Each structure stands twice: as structure tokens, then as C-alpha cells.
Short mmCIF file of C-alpha atoms and ligand atoms in Angstrom, two decimals:
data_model
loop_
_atom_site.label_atom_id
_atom_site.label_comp_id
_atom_site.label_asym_id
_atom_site.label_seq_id
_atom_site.Cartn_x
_atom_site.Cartn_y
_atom_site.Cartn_z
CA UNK A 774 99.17 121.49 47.68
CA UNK A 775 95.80 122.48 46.78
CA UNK A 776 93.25 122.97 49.56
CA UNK A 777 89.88 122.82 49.05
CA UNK A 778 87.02 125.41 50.61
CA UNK A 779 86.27 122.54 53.01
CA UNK A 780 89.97 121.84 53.68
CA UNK A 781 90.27 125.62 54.50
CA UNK A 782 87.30 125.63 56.49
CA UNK A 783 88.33 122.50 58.80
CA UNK A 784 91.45 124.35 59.21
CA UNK A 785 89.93 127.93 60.47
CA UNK A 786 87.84 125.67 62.90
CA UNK A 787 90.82 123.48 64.15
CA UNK A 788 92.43 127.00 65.09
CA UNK A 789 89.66 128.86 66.25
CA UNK A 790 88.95 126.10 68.87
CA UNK A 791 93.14 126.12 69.55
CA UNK A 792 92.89 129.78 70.24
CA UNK A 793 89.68 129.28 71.94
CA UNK A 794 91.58 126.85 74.66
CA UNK A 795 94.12 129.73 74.92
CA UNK A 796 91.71 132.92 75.26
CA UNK A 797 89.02 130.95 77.46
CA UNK A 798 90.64 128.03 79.52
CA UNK A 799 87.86 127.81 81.25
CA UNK A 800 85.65 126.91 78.47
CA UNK A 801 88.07 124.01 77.37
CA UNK A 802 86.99 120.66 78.52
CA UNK A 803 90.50 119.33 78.93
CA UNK A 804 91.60 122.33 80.68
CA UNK A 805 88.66 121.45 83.27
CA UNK A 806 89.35 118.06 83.28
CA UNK A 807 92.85 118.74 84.55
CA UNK A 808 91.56 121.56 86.97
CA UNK A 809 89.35 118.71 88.64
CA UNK A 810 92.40 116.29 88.88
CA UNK A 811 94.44 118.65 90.42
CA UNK A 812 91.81 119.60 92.86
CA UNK A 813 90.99 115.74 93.42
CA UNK A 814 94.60 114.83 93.89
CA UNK A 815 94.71 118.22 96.70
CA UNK A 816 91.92 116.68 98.50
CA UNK A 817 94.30 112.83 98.57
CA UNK A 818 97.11 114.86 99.70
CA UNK A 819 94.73 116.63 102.80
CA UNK A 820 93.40 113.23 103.25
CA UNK A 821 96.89 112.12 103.79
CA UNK A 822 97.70 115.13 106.23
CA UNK A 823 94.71 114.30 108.10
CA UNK A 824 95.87 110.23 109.14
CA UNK A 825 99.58 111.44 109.63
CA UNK A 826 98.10 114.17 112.26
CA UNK A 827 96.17 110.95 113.92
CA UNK A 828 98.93 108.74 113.88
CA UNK A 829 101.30 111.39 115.08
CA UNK A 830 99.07 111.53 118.10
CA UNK A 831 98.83 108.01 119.11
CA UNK A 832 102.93 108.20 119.02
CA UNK A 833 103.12 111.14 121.23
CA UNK A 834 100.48 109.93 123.67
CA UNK A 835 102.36 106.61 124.00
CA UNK A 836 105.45 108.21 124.01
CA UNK A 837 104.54 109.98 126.81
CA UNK A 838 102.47 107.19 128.92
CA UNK A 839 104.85 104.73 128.39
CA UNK A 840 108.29 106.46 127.26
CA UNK A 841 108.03 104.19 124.27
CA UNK A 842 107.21 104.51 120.79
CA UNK A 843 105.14 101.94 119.07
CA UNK A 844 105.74 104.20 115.73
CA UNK A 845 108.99 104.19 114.52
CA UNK A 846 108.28 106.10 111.20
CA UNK A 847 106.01 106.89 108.51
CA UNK A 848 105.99 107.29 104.66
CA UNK A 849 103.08 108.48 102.39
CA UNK A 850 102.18 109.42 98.90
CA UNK A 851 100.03 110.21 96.17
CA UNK A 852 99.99 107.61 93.48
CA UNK A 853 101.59 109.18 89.86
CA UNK A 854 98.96 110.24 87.73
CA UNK A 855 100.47 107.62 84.69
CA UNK A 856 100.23 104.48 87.97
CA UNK A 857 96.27 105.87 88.25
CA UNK A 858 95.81 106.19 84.40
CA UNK A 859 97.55 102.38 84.16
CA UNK A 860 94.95 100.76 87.19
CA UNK A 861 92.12 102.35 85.91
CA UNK A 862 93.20 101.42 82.32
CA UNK A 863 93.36 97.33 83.97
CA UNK A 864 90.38 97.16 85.46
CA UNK A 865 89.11 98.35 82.10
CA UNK A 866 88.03 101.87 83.14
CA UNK A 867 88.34 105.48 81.40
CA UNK A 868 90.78 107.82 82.99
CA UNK A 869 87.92 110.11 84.55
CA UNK A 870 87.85 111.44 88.02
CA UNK A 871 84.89 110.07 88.92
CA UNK A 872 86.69 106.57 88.14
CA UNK A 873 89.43 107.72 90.47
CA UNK A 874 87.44 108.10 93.22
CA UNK A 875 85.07 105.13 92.69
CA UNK A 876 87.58 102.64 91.35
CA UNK A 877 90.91 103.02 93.27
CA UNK A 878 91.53 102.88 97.16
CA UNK A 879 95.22 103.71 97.07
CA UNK A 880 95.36 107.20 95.34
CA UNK A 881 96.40 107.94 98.98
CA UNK A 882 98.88 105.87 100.65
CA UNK A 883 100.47 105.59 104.51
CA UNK A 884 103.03 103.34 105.23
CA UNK A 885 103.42 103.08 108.99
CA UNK A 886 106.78 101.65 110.15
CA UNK A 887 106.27 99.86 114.01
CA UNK A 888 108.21 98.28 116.38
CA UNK A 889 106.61 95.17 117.28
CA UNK A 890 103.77 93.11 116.09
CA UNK A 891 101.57 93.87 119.07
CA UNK A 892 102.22 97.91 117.80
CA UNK A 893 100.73 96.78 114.59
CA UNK A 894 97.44 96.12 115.66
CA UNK A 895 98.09 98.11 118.89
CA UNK A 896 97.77 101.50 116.40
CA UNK A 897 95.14 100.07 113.52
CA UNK A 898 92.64 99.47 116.74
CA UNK A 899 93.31 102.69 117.98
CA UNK A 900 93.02 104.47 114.45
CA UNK A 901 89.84 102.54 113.09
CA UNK A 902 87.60 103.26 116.63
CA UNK A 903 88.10 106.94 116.08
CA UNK A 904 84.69 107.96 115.30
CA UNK A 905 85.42 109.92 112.15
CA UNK A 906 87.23 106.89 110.84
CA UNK A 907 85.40 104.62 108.85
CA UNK A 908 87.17 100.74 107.78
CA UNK A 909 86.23 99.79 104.40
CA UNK A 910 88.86 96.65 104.79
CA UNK A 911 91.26 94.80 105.78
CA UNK A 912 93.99 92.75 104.70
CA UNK A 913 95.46 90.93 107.61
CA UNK A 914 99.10 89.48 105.47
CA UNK A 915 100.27 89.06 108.78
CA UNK A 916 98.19 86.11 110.33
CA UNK A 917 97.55 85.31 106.07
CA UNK A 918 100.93 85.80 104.77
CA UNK A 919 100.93 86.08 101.21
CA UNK A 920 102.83 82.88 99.50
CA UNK A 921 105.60 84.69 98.48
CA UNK A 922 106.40 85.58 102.09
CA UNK A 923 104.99 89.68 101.80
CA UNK A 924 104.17 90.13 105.66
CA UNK A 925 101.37 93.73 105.96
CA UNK A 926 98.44 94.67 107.59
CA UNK A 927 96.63 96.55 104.96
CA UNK A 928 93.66 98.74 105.83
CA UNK A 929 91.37 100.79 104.00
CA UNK A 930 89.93 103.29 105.53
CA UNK A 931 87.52 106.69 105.41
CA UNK A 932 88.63 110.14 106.84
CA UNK A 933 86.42 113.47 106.40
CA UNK A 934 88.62 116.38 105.35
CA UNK A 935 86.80 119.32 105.71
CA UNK A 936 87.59 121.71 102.84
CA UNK A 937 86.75 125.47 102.51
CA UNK A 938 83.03 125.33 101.32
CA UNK A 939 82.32 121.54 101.95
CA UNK A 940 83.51 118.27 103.44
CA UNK A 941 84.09 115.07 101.72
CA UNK A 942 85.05 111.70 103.19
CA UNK A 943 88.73 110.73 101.62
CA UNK A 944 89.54 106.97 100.87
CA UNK A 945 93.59 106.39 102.12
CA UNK A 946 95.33 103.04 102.10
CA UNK A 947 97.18 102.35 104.90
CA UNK A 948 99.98 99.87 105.23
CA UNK A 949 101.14 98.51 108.73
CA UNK A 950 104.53 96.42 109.50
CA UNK A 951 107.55 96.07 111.40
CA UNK A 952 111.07 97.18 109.88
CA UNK A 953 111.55 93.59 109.33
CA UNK A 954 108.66 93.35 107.34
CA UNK A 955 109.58 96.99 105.91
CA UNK A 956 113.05 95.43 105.03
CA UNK A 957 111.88 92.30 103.18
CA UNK A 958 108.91 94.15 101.04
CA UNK A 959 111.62 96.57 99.87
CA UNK A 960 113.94 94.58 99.00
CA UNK A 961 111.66 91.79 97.45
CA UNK A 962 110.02 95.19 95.53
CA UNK A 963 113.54 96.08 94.17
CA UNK A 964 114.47 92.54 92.92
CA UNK A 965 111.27 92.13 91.31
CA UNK A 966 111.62 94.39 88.61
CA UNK A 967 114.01 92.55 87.36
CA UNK A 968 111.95 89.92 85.07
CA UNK A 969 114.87 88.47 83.25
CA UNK A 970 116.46 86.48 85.67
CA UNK A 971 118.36 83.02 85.41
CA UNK A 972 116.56 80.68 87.93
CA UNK A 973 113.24 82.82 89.00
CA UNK A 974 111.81 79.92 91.09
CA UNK A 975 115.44 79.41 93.30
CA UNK A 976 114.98 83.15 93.41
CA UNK A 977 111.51 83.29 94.65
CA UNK A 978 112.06 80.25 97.29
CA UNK A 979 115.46 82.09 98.73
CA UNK A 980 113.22 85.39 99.38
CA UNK A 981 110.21 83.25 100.57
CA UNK A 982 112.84 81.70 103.35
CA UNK A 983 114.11 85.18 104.02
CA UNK A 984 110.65 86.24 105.05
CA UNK A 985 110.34 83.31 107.04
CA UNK A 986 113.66 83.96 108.49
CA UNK A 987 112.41 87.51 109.35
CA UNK A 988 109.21 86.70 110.61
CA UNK A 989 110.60 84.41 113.45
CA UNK A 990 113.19 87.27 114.68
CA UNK A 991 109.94 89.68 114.46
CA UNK A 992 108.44 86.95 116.55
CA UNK A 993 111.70 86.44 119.35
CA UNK A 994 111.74 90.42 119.19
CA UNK A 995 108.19 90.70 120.51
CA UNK A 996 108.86 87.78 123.19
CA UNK A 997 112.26 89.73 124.28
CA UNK A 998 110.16 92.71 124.25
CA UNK A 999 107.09 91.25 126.28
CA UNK A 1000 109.95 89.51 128.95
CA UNK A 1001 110.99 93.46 129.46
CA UNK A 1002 107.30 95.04 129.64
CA UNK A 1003 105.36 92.01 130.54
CA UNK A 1004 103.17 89.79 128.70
CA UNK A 1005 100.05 90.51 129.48
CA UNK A 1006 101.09 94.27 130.58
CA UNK A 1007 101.72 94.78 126.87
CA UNK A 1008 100.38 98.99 127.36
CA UNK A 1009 97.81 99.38 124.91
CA UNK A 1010 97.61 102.96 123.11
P1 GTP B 1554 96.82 96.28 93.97
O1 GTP B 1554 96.71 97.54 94.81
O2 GTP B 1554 96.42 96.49 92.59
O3 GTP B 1554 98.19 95.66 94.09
O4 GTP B 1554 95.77 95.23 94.49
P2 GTP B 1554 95.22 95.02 95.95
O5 GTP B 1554 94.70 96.31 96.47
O6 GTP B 1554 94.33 93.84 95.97
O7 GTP B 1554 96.56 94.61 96.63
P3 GTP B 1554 96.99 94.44 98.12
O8 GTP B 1554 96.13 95.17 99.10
O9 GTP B 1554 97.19 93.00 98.37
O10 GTP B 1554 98.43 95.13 98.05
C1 GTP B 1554 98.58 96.43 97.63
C2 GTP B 1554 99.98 96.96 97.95
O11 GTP B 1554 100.66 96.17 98.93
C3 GTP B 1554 100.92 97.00 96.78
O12 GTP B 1554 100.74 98.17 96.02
C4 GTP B 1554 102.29 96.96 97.48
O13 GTP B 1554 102.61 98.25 98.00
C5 GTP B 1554 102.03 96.06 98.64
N1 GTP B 1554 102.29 94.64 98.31
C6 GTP B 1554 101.38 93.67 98.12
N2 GTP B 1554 101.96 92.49 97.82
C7 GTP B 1554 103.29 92.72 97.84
C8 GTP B 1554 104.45 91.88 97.61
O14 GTP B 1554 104.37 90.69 97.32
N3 GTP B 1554 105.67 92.47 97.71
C9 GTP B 1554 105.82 93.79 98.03
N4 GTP B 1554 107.06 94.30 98.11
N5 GTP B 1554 104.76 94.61 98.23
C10 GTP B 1554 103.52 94.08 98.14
MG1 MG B 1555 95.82 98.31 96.51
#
């Protein structure tokens, strides 16, 4: 192969800058790209500590008022960096951190797993009037069930996390529903995946009456529940 003086010089260049990355990370803009994701996906995961320590705390304080817990577990995580490249690449965005932060709302995700209904909104009013917590929405699936039958109250919300040199206010999705709910959403998130089925539509109405099904024992729960506590006594956190 013959290679010309420009070939030869491309070549020199294409190494130099290779050896470049290697010698002087710092200096390599992909290198500091990934430094600033890691760092931005550090401040989700603090974010993420910070509304599990609140949460915890409503739990324990009811727990302890009312030797009952309206919590009965809670799940996070931090989206996958190919899920945030895949959004962003939907809504027709560039995979940049700045995107990240400006584009998505569920880099940072709580589920919280209650007992009844009245927990539900029991623990979002309690978590939303904290002063440091700021609502940016929320979806209320639970009054406006989606059609498919997916039962959640969904809120977005604001938390500072105060880092070593500054603060910065942290966006976190959090999802709220009872283990009925909890049950049908995983399920109905398992079986979806599966595109190729026979009859989709029988499918889709058999799951819909599931939900339905599990929404009115959800409902009898919460009167069995208030017939034990006391309607109107329902404690409040
Ligand atoms: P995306 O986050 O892009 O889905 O849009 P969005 O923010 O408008 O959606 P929404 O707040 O309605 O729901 C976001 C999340 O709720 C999803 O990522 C799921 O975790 C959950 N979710 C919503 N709809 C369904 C559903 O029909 N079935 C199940 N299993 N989960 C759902
Ligand atoms: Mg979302």
C-alpha cells in the first residue's frame, strides 16, 4: 500500500491525539464528558438517599404514634445510562448532560410500596409540605386510572442535596401505590414485552379486568381497615 505524505501525516495526528487522551485525560473532551456523567449520575443517587431518609422518617414516626406502618417498602434507582441515551434520543435531544438534567425527570426514581389508599396520599402530603421539597407534578392514576388499568400516584418533585462545595436542587420521580397496584404494574410490565402475542386485545381486556378486580379489593381493604381504626380517625402522618 502506498501512503502518501498526507496519508502519513493524518496518521501521526490520529495517534498523537490517541496518546494525547492517554497521557492527559484531562484534556480529552470525552474523558470529561464521562467525568461529568458520573458526577451527575452521583448527585441522582444522593438525591435518591436524601427522599429514602424522608420517607424512612414518616414510617418510623407513624410507626411509633400509631404502631402501624403506612410504608410497607421501598425500591429506587438510577435510570441505565443506554434508557437516558434512548429518551433523550426520542424526544429528539443530544446525549449531553445538560439535556439530562433539563429534559428527563426520572433519572432518579422511588417506588414507595403502601398499605392502603389513604397511606398513599397520607405520605405524598406529608413529603411535598416539607419545606425543602418542591412539587413540579403530579400524576394522580389513581382517581385517573390510565385505560389500560395502571393504578399510581406519580409525583415529581425537587430535593436540595447539599454537596461538598455547593448545593443543587435534584429532580426524583416518585411513584406511590398499594401492593395491589405494585402486583398488577409488575406483572402487566412483564407481559408486555412480549409484542408477539396471539390475541393482544383479549390480552389487554383480561389485564384491564384484573386491575379492576384489584382495585375493588384495594377499595374493601381500606373499608376493613377504616371499620378497625375508624373512618374519620384515619391517623394522619
Ligand atoms: P415516560 O416516563 O416516558 O413513560 O413518560 P411520562 O413521564 O409521561 O410517564 P408517566 O408519568 O405516565 O409514567 C412513567 C412511569 O410510570 C413508567 O416509566 C412506568 O414505571 C410507570 N408506568 C406508566 N404507565 C404504566 C403502565 O401502563 N404499566 C406499567 N407497568 N407501568 C407504567
Ligand atoms: Mg416519566
Amino acid at each position: 500500500m502506498n501512503m502518501s505524505a498526507k496519508d502519513n501525516n493524518t496518521n501521526t495526528n490520529i495517534y498523537r491525539s490517541y496518546i494525547d487522551a492517554l497521557l492527559y485525560p484531562e484534556q480529552n473532551p470525552f474523558i470529561e464528558d464521562m467525568k461529568r456523567f458520573e458526577e451527575l449520575m452521583m448527585m441522582y443517587s444522593c438525591a435518591i438517599k436524601e427522599v429514602q431518609t424522608k420517607l424512612d422518617v414518616l414510617n418510623t414516626d407513624f410507626s411509633v404514634r400509631y404502631n402501624r406502618n403506612p410504608i410497607e417498602f421501598i425500591q429506587s434507582r438510577i435510570k441505565k445510562p443506554v434508557s437516558i441515551a434512548t429518551k433523550l434520543s426520542s424526544k429528539g435531544c443530544q446525549v449531553s448532560v445538560e439535556n439530562i438534567v433539563y429534559n428527563l425527570n426520572d433519572v432518579a426514581g422511588l417506588r414507595v410500596i403502601c398499605s392502603f389508599i389513604d397511606d398513599i396520599y397520607a405520605v405524598a402530603e406529608k413529603l411535598i409540605s416539607q419545606n425543602d421539597i418542591t412539587l413540579i407534578e403530579a400524576k394522580d392514576y389513581i382517581s385517573h386510572p390510565k385505560p389500560n388499568g395502571y393504578r399510581s400516584l406519580h409525583l415529581i418533585i425537587e430535593v436540595p442535596v447539599f454537596f461538598a462545595d455547593h448545593t443543587r436542587n435534584m429532580r426524583v420521580e416518585v411513584q406511590i401505590r398499594t401492593i395491589a397496584m405494585d402486583f398488577w404494574a409488575s406483572l402487566d410490565h412483564q407481559l408486555r414485552y412480549k409484542k408477539d402475542v396471539a390475541d393482544p386485545e383479549l390480552i389487554s381486556g383480561r389485564l384491564k379486568h384484573c386491575a379492576d378486580v384489584i382495585s375493588q379489593t384495594d377499595l374493601e381493604m381500606q373499608e376493613i381497615k377504616n371499620m378497625i381504626y375508624g373512618d374519620g380517625a384515619q391517623p394522619q402522618i
